[in-house]
PDB file of C-alpha atoms in Angstrom:
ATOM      1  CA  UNK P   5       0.000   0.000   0.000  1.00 57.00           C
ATOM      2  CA  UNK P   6       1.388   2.972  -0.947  1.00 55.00           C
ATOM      3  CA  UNK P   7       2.017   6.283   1.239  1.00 46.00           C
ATOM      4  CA  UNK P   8      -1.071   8.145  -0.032  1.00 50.00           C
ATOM      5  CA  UNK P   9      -3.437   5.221   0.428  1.00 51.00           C
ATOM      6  CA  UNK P  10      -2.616   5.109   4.347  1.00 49.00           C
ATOM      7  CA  UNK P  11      -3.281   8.694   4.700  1.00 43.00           C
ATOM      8  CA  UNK P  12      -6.168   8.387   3.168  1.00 47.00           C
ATOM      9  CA  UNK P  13      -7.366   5.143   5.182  1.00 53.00           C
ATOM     10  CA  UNK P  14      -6.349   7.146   8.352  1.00 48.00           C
ATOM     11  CA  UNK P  15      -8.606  10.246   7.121  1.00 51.00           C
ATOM     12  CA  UNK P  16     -11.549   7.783   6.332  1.00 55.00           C
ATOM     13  CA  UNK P  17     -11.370   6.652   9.823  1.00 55.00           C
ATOM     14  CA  UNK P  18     -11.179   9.728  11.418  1.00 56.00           C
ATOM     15  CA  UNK P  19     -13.849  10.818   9.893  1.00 53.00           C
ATOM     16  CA  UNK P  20     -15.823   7.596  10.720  1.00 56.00           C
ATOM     17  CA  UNK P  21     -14.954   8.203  14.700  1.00 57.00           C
ATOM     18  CA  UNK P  22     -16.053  12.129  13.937  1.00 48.00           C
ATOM     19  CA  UNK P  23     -19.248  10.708  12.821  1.00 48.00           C
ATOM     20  CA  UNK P  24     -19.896   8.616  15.371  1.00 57.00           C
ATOM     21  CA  UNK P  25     -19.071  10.795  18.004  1.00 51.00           C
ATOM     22  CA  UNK P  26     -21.292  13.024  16.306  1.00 48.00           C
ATOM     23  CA  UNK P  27     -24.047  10.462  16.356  1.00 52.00           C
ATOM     24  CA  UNK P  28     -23.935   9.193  19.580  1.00 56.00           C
ATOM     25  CA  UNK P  29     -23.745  12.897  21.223  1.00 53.00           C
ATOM     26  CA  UNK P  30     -26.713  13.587  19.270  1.00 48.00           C
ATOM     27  CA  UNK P  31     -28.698  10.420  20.428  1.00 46.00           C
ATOM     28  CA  UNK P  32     -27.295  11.752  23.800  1.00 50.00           C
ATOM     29  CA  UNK P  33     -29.192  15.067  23.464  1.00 49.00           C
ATOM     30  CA  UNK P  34     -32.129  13.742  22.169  1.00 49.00           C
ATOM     31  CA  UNK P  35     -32.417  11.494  24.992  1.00 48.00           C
ATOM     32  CA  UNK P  36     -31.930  14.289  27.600  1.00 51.00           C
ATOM     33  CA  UNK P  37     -34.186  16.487  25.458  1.00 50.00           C
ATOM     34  CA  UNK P  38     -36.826  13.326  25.827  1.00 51.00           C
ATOM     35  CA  UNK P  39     -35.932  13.560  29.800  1.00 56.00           C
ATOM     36  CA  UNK P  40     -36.422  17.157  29.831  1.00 57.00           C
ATOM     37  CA  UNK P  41     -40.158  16.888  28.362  1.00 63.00           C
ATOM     38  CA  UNK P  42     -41.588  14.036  30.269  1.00 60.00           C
ATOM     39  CA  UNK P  43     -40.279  15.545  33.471  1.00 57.00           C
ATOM     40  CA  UNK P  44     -42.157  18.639  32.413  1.00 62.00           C
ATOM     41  CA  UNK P  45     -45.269  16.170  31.788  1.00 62.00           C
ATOM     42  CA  UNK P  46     -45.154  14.931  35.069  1.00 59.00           C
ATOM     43  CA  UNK P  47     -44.794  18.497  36.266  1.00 63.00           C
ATOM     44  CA  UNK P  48     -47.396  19.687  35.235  1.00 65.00           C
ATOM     45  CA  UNK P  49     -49.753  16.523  35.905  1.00 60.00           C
ATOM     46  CA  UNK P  50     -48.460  17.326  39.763  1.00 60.00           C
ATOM     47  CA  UNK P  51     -49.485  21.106  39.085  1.00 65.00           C
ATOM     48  CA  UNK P  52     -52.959  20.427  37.901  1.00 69.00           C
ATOM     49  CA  UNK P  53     -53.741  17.592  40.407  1.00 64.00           C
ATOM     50  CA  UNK P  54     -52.632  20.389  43.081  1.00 62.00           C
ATOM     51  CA  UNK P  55     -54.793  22.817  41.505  1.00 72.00           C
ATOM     52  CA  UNK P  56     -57.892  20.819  41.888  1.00 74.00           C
ATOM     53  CA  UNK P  57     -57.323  19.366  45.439  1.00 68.00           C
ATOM     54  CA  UNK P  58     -57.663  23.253  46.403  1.00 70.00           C
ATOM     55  CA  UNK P  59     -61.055  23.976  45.626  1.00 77.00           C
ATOM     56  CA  UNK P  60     -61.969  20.057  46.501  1.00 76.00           C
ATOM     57  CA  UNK P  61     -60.649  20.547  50.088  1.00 74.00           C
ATOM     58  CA  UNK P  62     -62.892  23.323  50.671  1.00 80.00           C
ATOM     59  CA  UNK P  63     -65.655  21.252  49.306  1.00 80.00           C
ATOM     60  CA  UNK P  64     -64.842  18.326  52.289  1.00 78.00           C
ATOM     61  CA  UNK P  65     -64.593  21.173  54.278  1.00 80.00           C
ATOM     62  CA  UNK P  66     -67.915  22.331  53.981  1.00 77.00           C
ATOM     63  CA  UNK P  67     -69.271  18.539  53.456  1.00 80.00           C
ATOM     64  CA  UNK P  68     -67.924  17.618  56.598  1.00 78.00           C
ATOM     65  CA  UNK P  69     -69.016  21.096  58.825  1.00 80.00           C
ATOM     66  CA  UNK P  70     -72.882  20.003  57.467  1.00 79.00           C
ATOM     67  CA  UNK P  71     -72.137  16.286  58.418  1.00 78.00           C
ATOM     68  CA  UNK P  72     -71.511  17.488  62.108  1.00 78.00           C
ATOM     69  CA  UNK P  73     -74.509  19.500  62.071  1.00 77.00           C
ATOM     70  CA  UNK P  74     -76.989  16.646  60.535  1.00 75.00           C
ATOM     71  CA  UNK P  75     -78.847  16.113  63.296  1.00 75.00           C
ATOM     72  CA  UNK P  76     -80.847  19.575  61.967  1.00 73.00           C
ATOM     73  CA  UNK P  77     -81.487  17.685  58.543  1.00 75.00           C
ATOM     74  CA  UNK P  78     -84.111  15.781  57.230  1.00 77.00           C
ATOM     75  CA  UNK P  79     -83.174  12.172  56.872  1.00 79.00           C
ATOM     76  CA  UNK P  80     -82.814  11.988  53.441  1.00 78.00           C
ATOM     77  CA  UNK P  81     -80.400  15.181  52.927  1.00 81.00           C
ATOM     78  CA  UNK P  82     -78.577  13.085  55.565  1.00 77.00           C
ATOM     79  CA  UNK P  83     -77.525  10.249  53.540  1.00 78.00           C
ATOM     80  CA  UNK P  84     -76.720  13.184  50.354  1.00 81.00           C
ATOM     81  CA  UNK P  85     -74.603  14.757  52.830  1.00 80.00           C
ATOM     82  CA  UNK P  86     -72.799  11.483  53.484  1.00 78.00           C
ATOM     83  CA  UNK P  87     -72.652  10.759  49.603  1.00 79.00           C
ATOM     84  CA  UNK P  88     -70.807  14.154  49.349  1.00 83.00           C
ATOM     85  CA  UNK P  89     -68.624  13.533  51.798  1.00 79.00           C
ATOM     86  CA  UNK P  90     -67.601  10.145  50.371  1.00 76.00           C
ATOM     87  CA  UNK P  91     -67.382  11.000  47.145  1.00 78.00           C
ATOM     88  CA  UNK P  92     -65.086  13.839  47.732  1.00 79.00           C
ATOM     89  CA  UNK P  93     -62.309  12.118  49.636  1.00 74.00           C
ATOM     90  CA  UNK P  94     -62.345   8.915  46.742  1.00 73.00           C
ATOM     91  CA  UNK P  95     -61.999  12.088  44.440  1.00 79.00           C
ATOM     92  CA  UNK P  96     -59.114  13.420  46.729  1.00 75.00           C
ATOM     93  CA  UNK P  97     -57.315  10.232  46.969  1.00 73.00           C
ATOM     94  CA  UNK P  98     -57.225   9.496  43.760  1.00 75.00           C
ATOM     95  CA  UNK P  99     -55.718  13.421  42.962  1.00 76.00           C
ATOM     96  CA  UNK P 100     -53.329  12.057  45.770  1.00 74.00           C
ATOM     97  CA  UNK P 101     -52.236   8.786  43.902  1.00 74.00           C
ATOM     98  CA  UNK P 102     -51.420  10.709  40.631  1.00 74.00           C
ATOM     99  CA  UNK P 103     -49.330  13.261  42.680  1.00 72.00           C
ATOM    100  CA  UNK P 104     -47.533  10.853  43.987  1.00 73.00           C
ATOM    101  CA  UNK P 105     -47.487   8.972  40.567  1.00 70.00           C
ATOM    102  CA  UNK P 106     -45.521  12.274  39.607  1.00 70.00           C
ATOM    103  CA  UNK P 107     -43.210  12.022  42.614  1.00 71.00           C
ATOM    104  CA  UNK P 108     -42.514   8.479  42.099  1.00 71.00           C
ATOM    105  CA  UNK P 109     -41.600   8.747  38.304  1.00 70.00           C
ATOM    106  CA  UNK P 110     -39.611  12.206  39.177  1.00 65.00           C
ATOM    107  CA  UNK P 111     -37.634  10.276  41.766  1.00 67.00           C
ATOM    108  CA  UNK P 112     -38.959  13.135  44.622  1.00 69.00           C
ATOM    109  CA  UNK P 113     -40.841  11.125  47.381  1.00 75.00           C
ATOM    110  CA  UNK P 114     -40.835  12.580  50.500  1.00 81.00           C
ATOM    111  CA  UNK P 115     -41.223  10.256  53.541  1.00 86.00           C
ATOM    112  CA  UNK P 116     -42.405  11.912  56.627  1.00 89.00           C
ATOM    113  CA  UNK P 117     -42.090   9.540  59.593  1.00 93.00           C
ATOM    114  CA  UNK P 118     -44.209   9.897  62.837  1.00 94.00           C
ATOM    115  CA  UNK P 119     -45.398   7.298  65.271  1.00 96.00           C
ATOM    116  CA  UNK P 120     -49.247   6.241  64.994  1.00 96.00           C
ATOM    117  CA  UNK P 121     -51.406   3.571  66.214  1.00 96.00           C
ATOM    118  CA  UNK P 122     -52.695   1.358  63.295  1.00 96.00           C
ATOM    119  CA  UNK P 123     -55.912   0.332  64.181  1.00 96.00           C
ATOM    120  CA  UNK P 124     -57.995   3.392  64.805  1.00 94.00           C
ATOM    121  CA  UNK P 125     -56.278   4.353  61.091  1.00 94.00           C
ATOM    122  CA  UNK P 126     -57.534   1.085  59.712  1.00 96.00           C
ATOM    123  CA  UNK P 127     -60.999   1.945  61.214  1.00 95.00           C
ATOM    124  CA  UNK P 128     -61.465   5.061  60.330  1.00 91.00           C
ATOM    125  CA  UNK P 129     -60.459   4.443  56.553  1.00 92.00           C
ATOM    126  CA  UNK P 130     -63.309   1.325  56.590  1.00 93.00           C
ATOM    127  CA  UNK P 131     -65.715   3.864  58.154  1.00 90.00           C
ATOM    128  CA  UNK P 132     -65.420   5.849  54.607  1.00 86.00           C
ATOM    129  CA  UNK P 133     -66.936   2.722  52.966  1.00 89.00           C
ATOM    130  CA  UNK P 134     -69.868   2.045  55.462  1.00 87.00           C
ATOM    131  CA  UNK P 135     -72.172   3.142  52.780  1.00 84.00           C
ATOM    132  CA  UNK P 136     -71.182   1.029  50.136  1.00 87.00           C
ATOM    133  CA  UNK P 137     -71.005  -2.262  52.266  1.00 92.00           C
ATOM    134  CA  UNK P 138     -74.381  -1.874  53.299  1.00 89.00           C
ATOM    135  CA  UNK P 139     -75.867  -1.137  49.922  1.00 87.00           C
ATOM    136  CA  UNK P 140     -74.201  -4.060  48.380  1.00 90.00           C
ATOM    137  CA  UNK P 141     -74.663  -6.270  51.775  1.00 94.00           C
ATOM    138  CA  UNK P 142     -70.924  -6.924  51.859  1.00 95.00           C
ATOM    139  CA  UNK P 143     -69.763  -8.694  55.236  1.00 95.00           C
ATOM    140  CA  UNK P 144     -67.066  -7.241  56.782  1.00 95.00           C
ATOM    141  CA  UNK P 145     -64.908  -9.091  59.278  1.00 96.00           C
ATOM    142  CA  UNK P 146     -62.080  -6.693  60.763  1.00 95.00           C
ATOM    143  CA  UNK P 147     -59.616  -8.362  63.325  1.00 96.00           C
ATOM    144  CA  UNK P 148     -57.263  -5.836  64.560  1.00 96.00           C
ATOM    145  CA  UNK P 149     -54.709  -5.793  66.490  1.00 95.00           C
ATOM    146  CA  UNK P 150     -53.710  -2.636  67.862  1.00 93.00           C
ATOM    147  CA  UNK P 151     -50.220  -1.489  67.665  1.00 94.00           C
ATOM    148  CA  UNK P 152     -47.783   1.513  67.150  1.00 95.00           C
ATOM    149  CA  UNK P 153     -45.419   1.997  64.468  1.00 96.00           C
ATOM    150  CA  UNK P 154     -42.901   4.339  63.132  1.00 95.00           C
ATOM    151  CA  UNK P 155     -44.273   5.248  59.242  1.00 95.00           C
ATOM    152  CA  UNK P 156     -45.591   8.039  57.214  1.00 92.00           C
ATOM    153  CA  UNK P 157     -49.024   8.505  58.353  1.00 93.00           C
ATOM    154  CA  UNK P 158     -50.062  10.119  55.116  1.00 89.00           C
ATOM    155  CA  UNK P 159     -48.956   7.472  52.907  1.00 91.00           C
ATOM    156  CA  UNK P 160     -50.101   4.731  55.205  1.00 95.00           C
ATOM    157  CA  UNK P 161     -53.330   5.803  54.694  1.00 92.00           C
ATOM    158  CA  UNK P 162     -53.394   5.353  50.834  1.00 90.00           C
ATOM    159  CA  UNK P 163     -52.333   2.655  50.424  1.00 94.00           C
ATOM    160  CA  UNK P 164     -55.182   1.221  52.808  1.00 95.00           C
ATOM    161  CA  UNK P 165     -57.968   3.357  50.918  1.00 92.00           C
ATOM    162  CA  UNK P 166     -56.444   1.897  47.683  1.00 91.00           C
ATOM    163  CA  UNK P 167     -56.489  -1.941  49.144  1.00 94.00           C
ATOM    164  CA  UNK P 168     -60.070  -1.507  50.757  1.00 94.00           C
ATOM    165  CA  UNK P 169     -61.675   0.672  47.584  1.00 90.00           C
ATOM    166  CA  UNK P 170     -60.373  -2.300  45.265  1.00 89.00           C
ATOM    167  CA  UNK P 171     -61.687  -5.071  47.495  1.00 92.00           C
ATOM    168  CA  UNK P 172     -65.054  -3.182  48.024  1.00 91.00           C
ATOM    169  CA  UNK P 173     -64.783  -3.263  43.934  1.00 88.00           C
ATOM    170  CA  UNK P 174     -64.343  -6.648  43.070  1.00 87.00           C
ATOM    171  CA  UNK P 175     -66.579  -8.286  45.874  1.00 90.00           C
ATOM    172  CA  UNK P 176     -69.945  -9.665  44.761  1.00 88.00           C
ATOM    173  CA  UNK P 177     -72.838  -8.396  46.235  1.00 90.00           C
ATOM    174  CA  UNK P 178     -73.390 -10.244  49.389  1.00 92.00           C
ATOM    175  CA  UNK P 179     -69.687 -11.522  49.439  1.00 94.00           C
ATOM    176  CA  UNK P 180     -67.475 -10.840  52.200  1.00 95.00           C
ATOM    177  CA  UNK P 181     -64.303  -8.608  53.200  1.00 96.00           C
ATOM    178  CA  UNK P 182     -61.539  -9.970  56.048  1.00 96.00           C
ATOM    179  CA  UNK P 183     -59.583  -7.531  57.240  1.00 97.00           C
ATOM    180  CA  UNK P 184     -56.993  -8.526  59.203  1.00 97.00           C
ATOM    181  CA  UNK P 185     -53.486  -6.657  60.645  1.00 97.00           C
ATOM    182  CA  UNK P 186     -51.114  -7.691  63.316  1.00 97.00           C
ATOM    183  CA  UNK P 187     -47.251  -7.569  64.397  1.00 96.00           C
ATOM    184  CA  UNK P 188     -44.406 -10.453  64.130  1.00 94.00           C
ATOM    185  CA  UNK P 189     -40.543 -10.130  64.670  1.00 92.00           C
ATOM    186  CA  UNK P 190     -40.933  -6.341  64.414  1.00 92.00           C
ATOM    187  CA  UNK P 191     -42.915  -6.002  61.081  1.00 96.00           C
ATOM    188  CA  UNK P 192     -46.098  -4.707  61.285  1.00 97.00           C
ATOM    189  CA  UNK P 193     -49.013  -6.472  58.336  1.00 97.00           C
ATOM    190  CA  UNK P 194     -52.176  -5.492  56.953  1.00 98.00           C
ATOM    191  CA  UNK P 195     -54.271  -8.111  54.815  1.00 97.00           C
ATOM    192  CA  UNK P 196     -57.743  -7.510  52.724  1.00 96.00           C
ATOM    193  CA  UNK P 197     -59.390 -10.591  51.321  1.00 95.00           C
ATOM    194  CA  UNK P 198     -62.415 -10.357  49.405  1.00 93.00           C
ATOM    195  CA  UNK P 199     -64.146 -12.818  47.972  1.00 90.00           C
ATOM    196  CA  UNK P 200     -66.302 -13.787  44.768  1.00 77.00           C
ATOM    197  CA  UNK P 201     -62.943 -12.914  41.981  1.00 69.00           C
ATOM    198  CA  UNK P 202     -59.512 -13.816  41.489  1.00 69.00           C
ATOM    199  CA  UNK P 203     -56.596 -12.584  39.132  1.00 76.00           C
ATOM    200  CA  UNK P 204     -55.342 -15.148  36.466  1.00 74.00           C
ATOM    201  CA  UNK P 205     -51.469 -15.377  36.320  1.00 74.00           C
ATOM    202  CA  UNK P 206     -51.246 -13.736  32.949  1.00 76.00           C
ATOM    203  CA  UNK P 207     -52.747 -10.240  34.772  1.00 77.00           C
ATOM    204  CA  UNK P 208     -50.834 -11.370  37.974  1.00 76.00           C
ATOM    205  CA  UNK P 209     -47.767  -9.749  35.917  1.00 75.00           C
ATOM    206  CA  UNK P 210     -49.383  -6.520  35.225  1.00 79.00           C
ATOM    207  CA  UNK P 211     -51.674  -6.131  38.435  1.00 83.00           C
ATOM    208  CA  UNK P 212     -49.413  -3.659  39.512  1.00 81.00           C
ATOM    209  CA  UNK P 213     -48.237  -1.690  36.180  1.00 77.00           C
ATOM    210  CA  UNK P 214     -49.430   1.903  36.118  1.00 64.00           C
ATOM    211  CA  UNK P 215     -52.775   2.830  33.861  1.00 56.00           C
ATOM    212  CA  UNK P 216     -53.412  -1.211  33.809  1.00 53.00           C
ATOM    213  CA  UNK P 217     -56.978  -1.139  33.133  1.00 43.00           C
ATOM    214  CA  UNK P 218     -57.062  -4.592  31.639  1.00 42.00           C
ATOM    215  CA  UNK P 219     -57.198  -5.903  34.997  1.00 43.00           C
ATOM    216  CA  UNK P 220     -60.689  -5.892  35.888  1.00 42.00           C
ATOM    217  CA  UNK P 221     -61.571  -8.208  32.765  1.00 39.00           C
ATOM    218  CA  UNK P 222     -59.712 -10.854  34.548  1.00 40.00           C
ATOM    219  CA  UNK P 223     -61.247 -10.461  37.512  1.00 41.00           C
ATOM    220  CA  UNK P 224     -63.771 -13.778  37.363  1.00 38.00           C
ATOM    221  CA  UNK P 225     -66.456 -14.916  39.519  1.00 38.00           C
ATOM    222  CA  UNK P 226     -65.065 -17.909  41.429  1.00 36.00           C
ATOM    223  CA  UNK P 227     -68.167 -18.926  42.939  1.00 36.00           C
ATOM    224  CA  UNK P 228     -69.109 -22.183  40.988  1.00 35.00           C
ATOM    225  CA  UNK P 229     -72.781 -22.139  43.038  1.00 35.00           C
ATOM    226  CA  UNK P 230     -73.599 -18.640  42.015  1.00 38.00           C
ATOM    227  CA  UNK P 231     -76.840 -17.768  40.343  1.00 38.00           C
ATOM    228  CA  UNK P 232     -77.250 -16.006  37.420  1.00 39.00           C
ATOM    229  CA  UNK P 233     -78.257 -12.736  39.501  1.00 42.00           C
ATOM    230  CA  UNK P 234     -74.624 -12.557  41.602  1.00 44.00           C
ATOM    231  CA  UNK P 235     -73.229 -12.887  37.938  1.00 43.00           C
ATOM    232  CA  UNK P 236     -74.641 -10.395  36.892  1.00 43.00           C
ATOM    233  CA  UNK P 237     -73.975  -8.516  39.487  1.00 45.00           C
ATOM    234  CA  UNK P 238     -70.123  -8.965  39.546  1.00 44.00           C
ATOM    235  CA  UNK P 239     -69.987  -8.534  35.980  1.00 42.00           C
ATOM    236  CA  UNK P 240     -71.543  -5.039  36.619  1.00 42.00           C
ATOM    237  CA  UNK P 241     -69.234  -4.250  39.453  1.00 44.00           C
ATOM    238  CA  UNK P 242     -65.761  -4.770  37.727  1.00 45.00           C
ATOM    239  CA  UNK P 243     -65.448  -1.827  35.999  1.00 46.00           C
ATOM    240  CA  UNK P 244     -62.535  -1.040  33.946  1.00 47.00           C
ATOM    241  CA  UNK P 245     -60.092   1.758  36.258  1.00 47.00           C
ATOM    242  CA  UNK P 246     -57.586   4.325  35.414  1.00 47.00           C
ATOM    243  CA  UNK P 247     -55.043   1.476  37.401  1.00 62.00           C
ATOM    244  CA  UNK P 248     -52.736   3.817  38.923  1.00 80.00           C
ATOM    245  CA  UNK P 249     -54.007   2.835  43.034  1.00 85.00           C
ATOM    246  CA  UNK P 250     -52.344  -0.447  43.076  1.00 88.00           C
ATOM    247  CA  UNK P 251     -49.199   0.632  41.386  1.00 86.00           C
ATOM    248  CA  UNK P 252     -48.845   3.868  43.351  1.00 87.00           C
ATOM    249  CA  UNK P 253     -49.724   1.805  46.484  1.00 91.00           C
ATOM    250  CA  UNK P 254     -46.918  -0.863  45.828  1.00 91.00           C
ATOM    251  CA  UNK P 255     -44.314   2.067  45.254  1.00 89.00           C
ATOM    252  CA  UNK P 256     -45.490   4.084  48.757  1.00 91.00           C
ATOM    253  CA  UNK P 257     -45.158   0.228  50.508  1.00 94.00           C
ATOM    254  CA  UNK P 258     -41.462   0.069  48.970  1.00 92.00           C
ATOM    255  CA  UNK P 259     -40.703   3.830  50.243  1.00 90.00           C
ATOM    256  CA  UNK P 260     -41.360   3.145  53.313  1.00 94.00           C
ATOM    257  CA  UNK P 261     -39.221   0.040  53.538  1.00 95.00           C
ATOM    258  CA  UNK P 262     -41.942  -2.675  53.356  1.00 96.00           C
ATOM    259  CA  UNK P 263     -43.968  -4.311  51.032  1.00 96.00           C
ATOM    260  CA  UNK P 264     -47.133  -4.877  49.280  1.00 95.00           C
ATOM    261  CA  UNK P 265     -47.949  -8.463  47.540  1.00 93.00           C
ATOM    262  CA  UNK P 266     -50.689 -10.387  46.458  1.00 90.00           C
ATOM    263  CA  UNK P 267     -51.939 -14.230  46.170  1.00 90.00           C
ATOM    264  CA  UNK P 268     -55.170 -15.207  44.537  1.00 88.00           C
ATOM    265  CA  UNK P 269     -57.170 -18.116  44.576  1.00 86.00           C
ATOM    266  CA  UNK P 270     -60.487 -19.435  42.726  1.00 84.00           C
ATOM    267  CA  UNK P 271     -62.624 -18.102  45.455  1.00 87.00           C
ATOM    268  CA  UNK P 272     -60.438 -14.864  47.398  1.00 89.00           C
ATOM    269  CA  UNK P 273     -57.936 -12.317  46.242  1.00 91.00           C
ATOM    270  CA  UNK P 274     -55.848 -11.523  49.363  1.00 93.00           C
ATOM    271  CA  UNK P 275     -53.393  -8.370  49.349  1.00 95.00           C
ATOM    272  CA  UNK P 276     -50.936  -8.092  52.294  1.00 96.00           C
ATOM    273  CA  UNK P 277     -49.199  -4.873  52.900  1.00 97.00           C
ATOM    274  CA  UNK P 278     -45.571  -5.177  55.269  1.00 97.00           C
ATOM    275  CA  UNK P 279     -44.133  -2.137  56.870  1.00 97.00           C
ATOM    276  CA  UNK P 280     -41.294  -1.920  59.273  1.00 94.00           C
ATOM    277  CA  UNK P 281     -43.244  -1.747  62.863  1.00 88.00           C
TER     278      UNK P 281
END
């Protein structure tokens, strides 16, 4: 090879590494360009959710002062009153999930740690579905144990609205909810059955992927004895969701250095939450 045909080859290949340097810095900006914009998504979805809790916290506000006072209304405003009041703290938690959604994808989570006792917090998030048991005749069997742990009180409490509200969702009408919580070798657990559904193992994999709304067509009556009504029934009551509780809820349980896993069977779905006590 002569001396002018090595030059040359060195030229091509220095222009080959310019190229690819070139390339790859480019792919390199596009991908921090792409970082740039989705963080400014989930911005923004974290702006607007804030926006709206505003004006719905005055709403509960207001909900609530009448609920104190209902012993001055008639029976029936009563039970709107109550409706209000329910309605506007599912609306609020769910706001709460998809700020925290934000958080989570953001990589900002904020873990607040105070000491509580669990089982008045357990109650008084079941006490928020009262209304709905009783109009769907769902059995509720609470064991509690009470004890006091170290956690984010905040937090704690959505994930628990998020177990409950999906068990209250996918139990029949006239099916039952266990709720069950107590402490061994310093970890403190929480476990929701319901029964009348269970998840197959091909949405086991996704149950807790965010915006998995696919879910709730899995989500079969188990009850081989079941009339036609209770199918029905169940096949009206699994509506499709946005899917962001369960995933949120998993993410919270990890944050605060526990745990949240499932197990299904043909007749009960059983979720079982695992903090540090």
């Amino acid at each position: 090879m002569t001396k002018e045909a090595m030059i040359g080859n060195l030229k091509l290949k220095e222009c080959d590494s310019i190229l690819e340097f070139l390339f790859n810095d480019s792919k390199e900006q596009d991908a921090c360009t792409e970082s740039l914009e989705e963080a400014s998504k989930l911005k923004v979805r974290a702006s607007i959710s804030h926006e709206i809790k505003n004006p719905l916290n005055c709403i509960i506000a207001y909900a609530e002062l009448l609920k104190k006072n209902s012993s001055q209304l008639h029976e029936e405003l009563k039970r709107y009153v109550e409706n209000i009041c329910t309605s506007s703290f599912q609306l609020k938690c769910l706001l709460l999930d998809i700020i925290e959604n934000a958080k989570l994808e953001y990589g900002k989570i904020n873990v607040k740690r105070q000491c509580f006792e669990t089982r008045h917090t357990i109650e008084d998030v079941l006490k928020v579905f009262r209304e709905q048991f009783e109009e769907r005749n769902i059995s509720l069997f609470p064991v509690l144990m009470q004890a006091n742990i170290i956690s984010d009180l905040t937090k704690f409490n959505q994930i628990l609205y998020n177990l409950v509200s999906n068990a209250v969702k996918f139990t029949n009408k006239g099916g039952s909810i266990d709720v069950t919580s107590w402490v061994q070798d310093d970890r403190f657990y929480f476990e929701i059955k319901n029964s009348g559904s269970f998840i197959s193992k091909a949405e086991a994999k996704k149950i807790f992927k965010f915006l998995n709304s696919n879910i709730s067509g899995s989500m079969l009556n188990a009850h081989n004895s079941a009339d036609e009504g209770n199918k029905n029934e169940n096949s009206k009551n699994n509506k499709e969701g946005a899917g962001i509780g369960l995933c949120v809820s998993k993410e919270l349980a990890s944050a605060l250095g526990g745990r949240l896993e499932f197990e299904s069977t043909k007749k009960t779905t059983t979720f079982r939450l695992c903090l540090p006590a």
